[in-house]
Coordinates of C-alpha atoms and ligand atoms in Angstrom, one line a residue:
Chain X
M37 CA -49.4 -106.5 55.6
L38 CA -46.3 -108.7 55.7
F39 CA -44.8 -106.6 53.0
Q40 CA -45.5 -103.5 55.0
K41 CA -43.8 -105.0 58.0
W42 CA -40.8 -106.0 56.0
I43 CA -40.4 -102.4 54.6
L44 CA -40.7 -101.0 58.1
S45 CA -38.0 -103.3 59.3
L46 CA -35.8 -102.4 56.4
G47 CA -36.3 -98.8 57.2
R48 CA -35.3 -99.4 60.8
Y49 CA -32.3 -101.4 59.8
M50 CA -31.1 -98.5 57.6
Q51 CA -31.7 -96.1 60.4
L52 CA -29.6 -98.2 62.7
L53 CA -26.8 -98.3 60.2
G54 CA -27.0 -94.5 60.0
R55 CA -26.6 -94.4 63.8
T56 CA -23.8 -97.0 63.7
F57 CA -21.5 -95.0 61.4
R58 CA -21.0 -91.9 63.5
K59 CA -17.9 -90.3 64.8
P60 CA -16.7 -92.3 67.9
E61 CA -16.7 -90.5 71.2
N62 CA -13.3 -91.8 72.0
F63 CA -11.1 -93.7 69.5
R64 CA -9.2 -95.6 72.1
M65 CA -12.3 -97.1 73.6
Y66 CA -13.6 -98.1 70.2
Y67 CA -10.2 -99.6 69.3
R68 CA -10.3 -101.7 72.5
A69 CA -13.8 -102.9 71.6
F70 CA -12.5 -103.7 68.1
M71 CA -9.6 -105.8 69.4
S72 CA -11.8 -107.8 71.8
D73 CA -14.4 -108.3 69.0
L74 CA -11.6 -109.5 66.7
E75 CA -10.8 -112.2 69.2
L76 CA -14.4 -113.1 69.9
L77 CA -15.7 -113.1 66.3
G78 CA -12.6 -113.9 64.4
L79 CA -9.9 -115.8 66.2
N80 CA -12.4 -117.9 68.1
S81 CA -13.8 -119.1 64.7
L82 CA -10.4 -120.4 63.5
G83 CA -11.0 -123.9 64.9
I84 CA -14.4 -124.6 63.4
V85 CA -13.4 -123.1 60.1
S86 CA -10.3 -125.3 59.9
V87 CA -12.0 -128.5 60.8
I88 CA -14.9 -128.0 58.4
S89 CA -12.6 -126.9 55.5
I90 CA -10.3 -129.9 55.7
F91 CA -13.1 -132.4 55.8
V92 CA -15.3 -130.7 53.2
G93 CA -12.2 -130.4 50.9
A94 CA -11.5 -134.1 51.3
V95 CA -15.2 -135.0 50.6
V96 CA -15.4 -132.8 47.6
T97 CA -12.4 -134.5 46.1
I98 CA -13.7 -137.9 46.7
Q99 CA -17.1 -137.1 45.3
T100 CA -15.7 -135.4 42.3
A101 CA -13.4 -138.4 41.6
F102 CA -16.3 -140.7 42.0
N103 CA -18.4 -138.7 39.4
L104 CA -15.5 -138.1 36.9
D105 CA -14.8 -141.8 36.8
D106 CA -14.3 -141.7 33.0
P107 CA -11.1 -142.9 31.2
L108 CA -11.4 -140.0 28.7
V109 CA -11.2 -137.3 31.5
P110 CA -7.7 -136.9 32.9
D111 CA -7.5 -137.3 36.6
Y112 CA -6.1 -133.8 37.3
Y113 CA -9.5 -132.5 36.3
I114 CA -10.6 -133.7 39.7
A115 CA -8.2 -131.3 41.4
I116 CA -9.3 -128.5 39.2
A117 CA -13.0 -129.1 40.0
T118 CA -12.2 -129.3 43.7
R119 CA -10.1 -126.2 43.6
E120 CA -12.8 -124.2 41.8
S121 CA -15.7 -125.3 44.0
I122 CA -13.8 -124.5 47.1
I123 CA -12.6 -121.1 45.9
L124 CA -15.8 -120.0 44.2
E125 CA -18.4 -121.3 46.5
F126 CA -17.5 -123.4 49.5
S127 CA -15.1 -121.2 51.3
P128 CA -16.7 -117.8 50.8
T129 CA -20.4 -118.8 50.9
I130 CA -20.7 -121.9 53.0
I131 CA -18.2 -120.8 55.6
S132 CA -19.9 -117.4 55.8
L133 CA -23.2 -119.2 56.4
I134 CA -21.6 -121.2 59.2
L135 CA -20.3 -117.9 60.6
A136 CA -23.8 -116.4 60.3
G137 CA -24.8 -119.2 62.7
K138 CA -21.9 -118.9 65.1
V139 CA -21.2 -115.2 65.1
G140 CA -24.7 -114.0 64.3
S141 CA -26.3 -115.7 67.2
N142 CA -23.6 -114.5 69.5
I143 CA -24.0 -110.9 68.5
A144 CA -27.8 -110.9 68.6
S145 CA -28.0 -112.6 71.9
T146 CA -25.3 -110.4 73.5
L147 CA -26.9 -107.2 72.3
G148 CA -30.4 -108.5 73.1
S149 CA -29.4 -109.3 76.7
M150 CA -27.8 -105.8 77.0
R151 CA -31.1 -104.3 75.7
V152 CA -33.4 -106.2 78.1
S153 CA -31.1 -105.5 81.1
E154 CA -31.1 -101.8 80.2
Q155 CA -27.3 -101.7 79.6
I156 CA -28.0 -100.1 76.2
D157 CA -30.1 -97.5 77.9
A158 CA -27.3 -96.9 80.4
L159 CA -24.9 -96.2 77.6
E160 CA -27.3 -93.9 76.0
V161 CA -27.8 -91.9 79.2
M162 CA -24.1 -91.6 79.6
G163 CA -23.9 -89.8 76.3
V164 CA -22.4 -92.8 74.4
N165 CA -24.0 -93.7 71.0
P166 CA -24.8 -97.4 71.8
A167 CA -25.4 -98.3 68.2
S168 CA -22.0 -97.1 67.2
Y169 CA -20.1 -98.3 70.2
L170 CA -21.6 -101.8 70.2
I171 CA -22.0 -102.5 66.5
A172 CA -19.3 -100.6 64.5
P173 CA -16.3 -102.3 66.1
K174 CA -17.9 -105.7 65.4
I175 CA -18.6 -104.8 61.8
L176 CA -15.0 -103.7 61.3
A177 CA -13.7 -106.7 63.1
L178 CA -15.5 -109.3 61.0
V179 CA -15.0 -107.4 57.7
F180 CA -11.3 -107.4 58.5
F181 CA -11.1 -110.9 59.7
N182 CA -13.6 -112.8 57.5
P183 CA -11.3 -112.6 54.4
I184 CA -8.5 -114.1 56.5
L185 CA -10.7 -116.9 57.6
I186 CA -11.9 -117.5 54.1
M187 CA -8.4 -117.6 52.6
L188 CA -7.4 -120.0 55.4
S189 CA -10.4 -122.1 54.5
M190 CA -9.5 -122.2 50.8
F191 CA -6.0 -123.3 51.7
L192 CA -7.1 -126.0 54.2
G193 CA -9.9 -127.2 51.8
M194 CA -7.2 -128.0 49.3
I195 CA -5.1 -129.6 52.0
G196 CA -8.1 -131.8 52.7
G197 CA -8.3 -132.7 49.0
Y198 CA -4.6 -133.5 49.1
L199 CA -5.1 -135.8 52.1
A200 CA -8.0 -137.5 50.2
S201 CA -5.7 -138.1 47.3
L202 CA -3.1 -139.6 49.7
G203 CA -5.9 -141.8 50.8
G204 CA -6.0 -143.3 47.4
V205 CA -8.8 -141.7 45.4
M206 CA -6.3 -140.5 42.8
S207 CA -2.6 -140.0 42.3
V208 CA -1.0 -137.3 44.5
E209 CA 1.0 -136.0 41.5
D210 CA -2.2 -135.5 39.4
F211 CA -3.8 -133.7 42.3
A212 CA -0.9 -131.4 42.9
Y213 CA -0.7 -130.7 39.1
G214 CA -4.4 -130.0 38.8
L215 CA -4.4 -127.5 41.6
T216 CA -2.1 -125.2 39.6
V217 CA -3.5 -125.7 36.1
D218 CA -5.6 -123.0 34.5
F219 CA -5.5 -121.0 37.8
N220 CA -7.4 -117.8 37.5
A221 CA -6.5 -115.3 40.3
Y222 CA -9.6 -113.3 39.7
H223 CA -11.7 -116.1 41.2
V224 CA -10.0 -115.5 44.5
S225 CA -10.6 -111.8 44.3
Y226 CA -14.2 -112.4 43.5
A227 CA -14.5 -114.7 46.5
I228 CA -12.8 -112.1 48.8
M229 CA -15.1 -109.4 47.6
K230 CA -18.1 -111.6 48.5
T231 CA -16.7 -112.2 52.0
F232 CA -16.5 -108.5 52.7
V233 CA -20.2 -108.2 51.8
F234 CA -21.2 -111.3 53.8
A235 CA -19.3 -110.2 56.9
F236 CA -21.0 -106.8 56.8
L237 CA -24.4 -108.5 56.4
I238 CA -23.9 -111.0 59.2
V239 CA -22.9 -108.4 61.8
S240 CA -25.3 -105.6 60.8
I241 CA -28.3 -107.9 60.5
S242 CA -27.6 -109.7 63.7
G243 CA -26.8 -106.4 65.4
Y244 CA -30.2 -105.1 64.3
F245 CA -32.1 -108.1 65.7
G246 CA -30.2 -107.9 69.0
F247 CA -30.4 -104.1 69.3
Y248 CA -34.2 -103.9 69.0
V249 CA -35.2 -106.8 71.3
K250 CA -38.2 -106.0 73.3
G251 CA -39.2 -108.2 76.3
G252 CA -37.1 -110.8 78.0
A253 CA -35.1 -114.0 77.7
I254 CA -37.6 -115.6 75.3
E255 CA -37.4 -112.7 72.9
V256 CA -33.6 -112.7 73.1
G257 CA -33.7 -116.3 71.9
V258 CA -36.3 -115.6 69.3
N259 CA -34.3 -112.7 67.9
A260 CA -31.1 -114.7 67.9
T261 CA -32.8 -117.2 65.7
K262 CA -34.2 -114.5 63.5
A263 CA -30.8 -113.0 63.2
V264 CA -29.3 -116.3 61.9
V265 CA -32.1 -117.0 59.5
S266 CA -32.2 -113.5 58.1
S267 CA -28.4 -113.1 57.7
S268 CA -28.3 -116.5 56.0
V269 CA -31.0 -115.6 53.6
A270 CA -29.2 -112.2 53.0
I271 CA -26.0 -114.1 52.2
I272 CA -27.6 -116.4 49.8
V273 CA -29.5 -113.7 47.9
S274 CA -26.5 -111.3 47.8
N275 CA -24.3 -114.3 46.7
Y276 CA -26.5 -114.6 43.6
I277 CA -26.5 -110.9 42.9
L278 CA -22.7 -110.6 43.4
T279 CA -22.1 -113.6 41.2
Q280 CA -24.2 -112.1 38.4
L281 CA -22.3 -108.8 38.7
L282 CA -18.8 -110.1 39.1
L283 CA -18.6 -113.3 37.2
V284 CA -21.0 -113.0 34.2
Chain Z
M77 CA -33.0 -76.7 86.9
I78 CA -35.4 -79.0 85.1
A79 CA -38.8 -77.9 84.2
V80 CA -41.4 -80.4 83.2
K81 CA -44.5 -79.1 81.5
Q82 CA -47.6 -81.2 81.0
I83 CA -46.0 -84.3 79.8
H84 CA -48.0 -87.2 78.5
K85 CA -46.9 -90.7 77.7
S86 CA -48.8 -93.7 76.6
F87 CA -47.9 -97.2 75.5
G88 CA -50.5 -98.0 72.9
E89 CA -53.9 -97.5 74.5
H90 CA -52.4 -97.5 78.0
Q91 CA -52.0 -93.9 79.2
V92 CA -49.3 -93.8 81.8
L93 CA -48.5 -90.1 82.3
K94 CA -51.5 -87.8 81.9
G95 CA -50.1 -84.3 82.0
I96 CA -47.5 -83.8 84.8
D97 CA -46.0 -80.5 85.7
A98 CA -42.9 -80.2 87.9
T99 CA -39.9 -78.1 88.6
F100 CA -36.7 -79.5 90.0
Y101 CA -34.2 -77.0 91.4
H102 CA -30.5 -77.5 91.6
G103 CA -29.0 -78.4 95.0
K104 CA -32.2 -80.0 95.9
T105 CA -33.2 -83.6 96.4
N106 CA -36.4 -84.1 94.6
L107 CA -38.4 -87.2 95.2
I108 CA -41.1 -88.9 93.1
I109 CA -43.3 -91.1 95.1
G110 CA -46.3 -93.2 94.2
Q111 CA -47.6 -96.7 94.2
S112 CA -45.9 -99.5 92.2
G113 CA -47.0 -99.2 88.6
S114 CA -48.0 -95.5 89.0
G115 CA -45.5 -94.5 86.3
K116 CA -42.4 -93.3 88.3
T117 CA -40.0 -95.2 86.1
V118 CA -41.7 -94.0 83.0
F119 CA -41.5 -90.5 84.3
L120 CA -37.8 -90.7 85.1
K121 CA -37.0 -92.3 81.7
S122 CA -39.0 -89.6 79.9
L123 CA -37.0 -86.9 81.8
V124 CA -33.7 -88.2 80.4
G125 CA -35.2 -88.9 76.9
L126 CA -35.1 -92.7 77.0
H127 CA -38.8 -92.5 76.3
E128 CA -40.1 -90.1 73.7
I129 CA -43.0 -88.2 75.3
D130 CA -46.2 -87.8 73.3
Q131 CA -47.0 -84.3 74.5
G132 CA -45.5 -81.6 76.7
E133 CA -42.0 -80.3 77.2
I134 CA -39.0 -81.0 79.3
E135 CA -36.5 -78.2 79.8
Y136 CA -33.0 -78.3 81.1
N137 CA -32.0 -74.8 82.2
G138 CA -34.5 -73.4 79.7
Q139 CA -33.4 -75.6 76.8
A140 CA -36.1 -77.9 75.6
L141 CA -34.9 -81.5 75.4
G142 CA -37.0 -82.0 72.3
S143 CA -35.3 -79.2 70.4
L144 CA -31.7 -80.4 70.9
N145 CA -29.9 -82.1 68.0
T146 CA -28.0 -85.3 68.5
K147 CA -24.8 -83.6 69.4
E148 CA -26.3 -81.3 71.9
R149 CA -28.3 -84.1 73.5
K150 CA -25.2 -86.2 73.8
S151 CA -23.3 -83.4 75.5
L152 CA -26.2 -82.8 77.9
R153 CA -26.1 -86.4 78.7
T154 CA -22.5 -86.4 79.8
E155 CA -23.8 -84.1 82.6
M156 CA -26.3 -86.8 83.7
G157 CA -25.9 -89.7 86.0
M158 CA -28.5 -92.3 86.2
V159 CA -29.2 -95.3 88.5
F160 CA -31.6 -97.7 86.9
Q161 CA -34.2 -99.7 88.9
G162 CA -32.5 -102.9 87.7
N163 CA -29.0 -101.4 88.1
A164 CA -28.0 -102.0 84.4
L165 CA -24.4 -102.6 85.2
F166 CA -22.2 -103.7 82.3
D167 CA -21.9 -107.3 83.1
S168 CA -18.9 -108.0 81.0
L169 CA -16.8 -105.3 82.8
T170 CA -15.3 -105.3 86.2
I171 CA -16.7 -103.1 88.9
E172 CA -13.9 -100.6 88.5
E173 CA -14.4 -100.6 84.7
N174 CA -18.1 -100.0 85.3
V175 CA -17.4 -97.0 87.5
T176 CA -14.8 -95.5 85.2
F177 CA -16.5 -96.2 81.9
A178 CA -17.8 -92.7 81.3
L179 CA -14.4 -91.3 82.4
S180 CA -12.6 -93.5 79.9
M181 CA -15.0 -92.4 77.2
F182 CA -15.1 -88.7 77.9
S183 CA -12.5 -87.4 80.4
G184 CA -9.0 -88.2 79.1
M185 CA -7.9 -89.0 82.6
S186 CA -4.9 -91.3 83.1
V187 CA -5.2 -94.8 84.3
S188 CA -4.1 -94.0 87.8
E189 CA -6.4 -91.0 88.0
K190 CA -9.3 -93.1 86.9
R191 CA -8.4 -95.7 89.5
D192 CA -8.3 -93.1 92.2
R193 CA -11.6 -91.8 91.2
A194 CA -13.2 -95.2 91.1
Q195 CA -11.8 -95.9 94.6
F196 CA -13.2 -92.6 95.8
C197 CA -16.7 -93.3 94.4
L198 CA -16.8 -96.8 95.7
E199 CA -15.7 -95.8 99.1
R200 CA -18.5 -93.2 99.2
V201 CA -21.0 -96.0 98.7
N202 CA -19.3 -98.1 101.4
L203 CA -17.8 -100.6 98.9
P204 CA -14.0 -100.7 99.1
N205 CA -12.1 -103.7 97.7
V206 CA -14.6 -104.9 95.1
G207 CA -13.0 -103.1 92.1
S208 CA -11.7 -106.2 90.4
K209 CA -14.9 -108.3 90.8
F210 CA -17.6 -108.7 88.2
P211 CA -21.2 -107.5 88.8
S212 CA -22.5 -111.1 89.0
E213 CA -20.2 -111.7 91.9
L214 CA -21.9 -109.1 94.1
S215 CA -25.1 -109.2 96.0
G216 CA -28.1 -107.2 94.8
G217 CA -27.6 -104.4 97.3
M218 CA -23.9 -104.2 96.4
Q219 CA -24.8 -103.9 92.7
K220 CA -27.1 -101.1 93.5
R221 CA -24.4 -99.2 95.3
V222 CA -22.0 -99.8 92.3
A223 CA -24.7 -98.4 90.1
I224 CA -24.7 -95.3 92.3
A225 CA -20.9 -95.0 92.3
R226 CA -21.1 -95.2 88.5
A227 CA -23.7 -92.6 88.3
I228 CA -21.7 -90.1 90.3
S229 CA -18.3 -90.8 88.8
M230 CA -18.5 -87.9 86.4
N231 CA -19.8 -85.4 89.0
P232 CA -23.0 -85.0 87.1
K233 CA -25.1 -81.9 87.1
Y234 CA -28.2 -84.0 87.0
L235 CA -28.6 -87.2 89.0
F236 CA -31.5 -89.5 88.4
C237 CA -32.0 -92.5 90.7
D238 CA -34.7 -95.1 90.3
E239 CA -35.3 -96.6 93.7
P240 CA -31.6 -96.3 94.9
N241 CA -32.2 -97.9 98.2
S242 CA -34.6 -100.7 97.4
G243 CA -33.1 -104.0 98.4
L244 CA -30.8 -102.4 101.0
D245 CA -31.0 -103.0 104.7
P246 CA -32.2 -100.0 106.7
K247 CA -28.8 -99.0 107.8
T248 CA -27.2 -99.0 104.4
A249 CA -30.3 -97.4 103.0
I250 CA -29.8 -94.4 105.3
V251 CA -26.1 -94.2 104.3
I252 CA -27.1 -94.1 100.6
D253 CA -29.8 -91.5 101.3
K254 CA -27.4 -89.3 103.2
L255 CA -24.8 -89.7 100.5
L256 CA -27.3 -88.6 97.8
Q257 CA -28.4 -85.6 99.8
E258 CA -24.8 -84.6 100.6
I259 CA -23.5 -84.7 97.1
T260 CA -26.5 -83.0 95.9
E261 CA -25.9 -80.0 98.2
E262 CA -22.1 -80.2 97.8
F263 CA -22.0 -80.1 94.0
G264 CA -25.3 -78.2 93.5
M265 CA -26.7 -81.1 91.5
T266 CA -30.3 -81.4 90.5
T267 CA -31.3 -84.8 91.9
V268 CA -34.5 -86.7 91.1
I269 CA -35.1 -89.9 93.0
N270 CA -37.9 -92.4 92.6
T271 CA -38.8 -94.1 95.8
H272 CA -41.4 -95.7 97.9
D273 CA -39.3 -95.7 101.0
M274 CA -41.1 -93.4 103.5
N275 CA -37.9 -93.1 105.6
S276 CA -36.1 -91.5 102.6
V277 CA -39.1 -89.3 102.0
I278 CA -38.9 -87.8 105.5
E279 CA -35.1 -87.8 105.8
I280 CA -34.1 -86.2 102.5
G281 CA -37.2 -85.0 100.7
D282 CA -36.6 -81.3 99.9
H283 CA -39.3 -81.5 97.3
I284 CA -41.7 -84.3 96.9
I285 CA -44.1 -85.1 94.0
F286 CA -46.7 -87.8 94.5
I287 CA -47.9 -89.4 91.3
K288 CA -51.2 -91.1 91.3
E289 CA -53.0 -92.5 88.2
G290 CA -50.6 -90.7 85.9
K291 CA -51.2 -87.3 87.5
K292 CA -49.5 -85.2 90.1
A293 CA -51.7 -85.7 93.2
W294 CA -49.7 -83.8 95.7
Q295 CA -46.4 -81.9 96.1
G296 CA -44.6 -80.6 99.2
T297 CA -41.6 -81.2 101.4
G298 CA -40.6 -84.1 103.7
E299 CA -42.0 -82.1 106.7
D300 CA -45.3 -81.3 105.1
I301 CA -46.0 -84.8 104.2
L302 CA -46.6 -86.0 107.7
D303 CA -49.0 -83.2 108.5
T304 CA -51.0 -83.0 105.3
E305 CA -54.6 -83.9 105.4
S306 CA -54.7 -84.7 101.7
P307 CA -56.6 -88.0 101.6
E308 CA -54.5 -89.5 98.9
I309 CA -51.3 -88.9 100.8
V310 CA -52.7 -90.1 104.1
D311 CA -53.8 -93.2 102.4
F312 CA -50.3 -93.7 100.8
V313 CA -48.1 -92.7 103.7
Y314 CA -50.0 -94.2 106.5
S315 CA -50.6 -97.6 105.0
S316 CA -47.9 -99.2 107.1
E317 CA -48.4 -100.1 110.8
L318 CA -45.3 -98.1 111.8
F319 CA -46.6 -94.9 110.3
K320 CA -50.1 -95.5 111.6
R321 CA -48.6 -95.6 115.1
I322 CA -46.6 -92.5 114.5
R323 CA -49.8 -90.7 113.4
R324 CA -51.7 -91.9 116.5
N325 CA -48.8 -90.7 118.8
K326 CA -48.8 -87.3 117.1
A327 CA -52.5 -87.0 117.6
Ligands
ATP647 N1 -42.0 -100.2 77.9 C1 -43.3 -100.3 78.3 N2 -44.2 -100.7 77.5 C2 -45.5 -100.8 77.9 N3 -46.0 -100.4 79.1 C3 -45.1 -100.0 79.9 C4 -43.7 -99.9 79.6 N4 -43.0 -99.4 80.7 C5 -44.0 -99.2 81.6 N5 -45.2 -99.6 81.2 C6 -46.4 -99.5 82.0 O1 -46.4 -98.2 82.6 C7 -47.0 -98.3 83.9 C8 -46.0 -97.6 84.9 O2 -44.8 -98.4 85.0 P1 -43.6 -97.9 85.8 O3 -42.5 -98.9 85.6 O4 -43.3 -96.5 85.5 O5 -44.1 -98.0 87.3 P2 -43.4 -97.6 88.6 O6 -44.1 -96.5 89.3 O7 -41.9 -97.3 88.4 O8 -43.5 -98.9 89.5 P3 -42.5 -99.6 90.6 O9 -42.6 -98.8 91.8 O10 -43.0 -100.9 90.7 O11 -41.2 -99.5 89.9 C9 -47.2 -99.8 84.2 O12 -48.6 -100.0 84.1 C10 -46.5 -100.5 83.1 O13 -47.2 -101.6 82.7
MG648 MG1 -40.2 -98.2 88.8

């Protein structure tokens, strides 16, 4: 029964995606929507991503230093470990999870209120494809901007580690040296590939939950929560699959 | 012309429309009347395809709505204007952007042409000088009039209004009624209006359909309706004290 419901939802989700990627009625209007979504979903997330990245970078450094407190292991290993955990996992996955909360609930509740106030019906009657007009620019905006956010997060995470080393957990020279040793650029590419997928999942899943709200204010809230939970789960599961495929 | 043939629509077990036939001619103001909950909104939304009907056929100039592909349906819809019962204005856009939305999407007009058009439509509904406001800054009746301005911005061939003058004072209600009737005649539109305002029924009803319990219980014109002896209509029309008095005076 539950499985049946799940399959049905998956079918409806795919159908919505099919409706989303259609030829726009008017490129300029879609471009305008894209630009405003870029601001809403991307630029407006810069603050939270920066703060979290700096602090988590610092904490990861301190914890790693604490755990590698062994005279046989050189101190610059701490920086290597920090760098790798930030690039491989923290920035792409954890930041995307945070964005799933911030951006996902925003998208689901916006579309949900448009649905219950019949604004989506109004678009439909005008001859506009509401799925495409409301969701496609958001997908493009986040798929375009998420990698930028993630790279910024990687950079700031390491700055956070550097600040922690300034605070005295280890020598600043060792930290700076460790950041560059054994650097594998493929790890960054792997992370960026993940973020494309995560951005797509966040917007399309939240869009789905918002687009099909039935009822009123309560249902909008319920679906916004479902959007965050489902896109987080989708990120975690696809993270595993992508890691299998790309790293092993 | 819109031809409606035996349409049925249920929500789960609840049958709302139980086989309605109707023909709406162009240049005519067609009214759907009926009690609250009788299915007027469901009927109107079925006409434009927002509700998939379970049975029956809806034809626009002989073309069955159900047989159109996505592209044909979209192009038919650019010829439709609709006023929703709850207005359904785009709340993140200004009044002017609301009114010009379809023009921006489909017309290729310049910014100043669109502005002029918005000005013109807003003036027709007696709402000059609100273009830069947001829907939430207007009163309910003003929002309703913006919704009407938005619906007529593209000079639609088919105009659907769900209770266009509910929430308006009697004077503004008459202005809106007259406007709808005027543009319907002027542009040869096919207009379908849901209402329970008896004043509109008498003033502008070229063709009236009375829906009761999911069926068409009566049809006729605004003049017929005061004289008919059909018990359902008498019961519906003469429920207010004012109309009871009119009836007594006539007798
Ligand atoms: N989406 C829906 N799902 C389930 N039932 C619905 C839905 N929309 C309408 N109904 C039911 O259909 C019936 C007719 O509703 P409708 O909104 O068409 O009434 P109406 O004639 O427009 O009333 P009013 O004059 O109050 O606007 C009602 O009993 C309502 O409960
Ligand atoms: Mg209604």
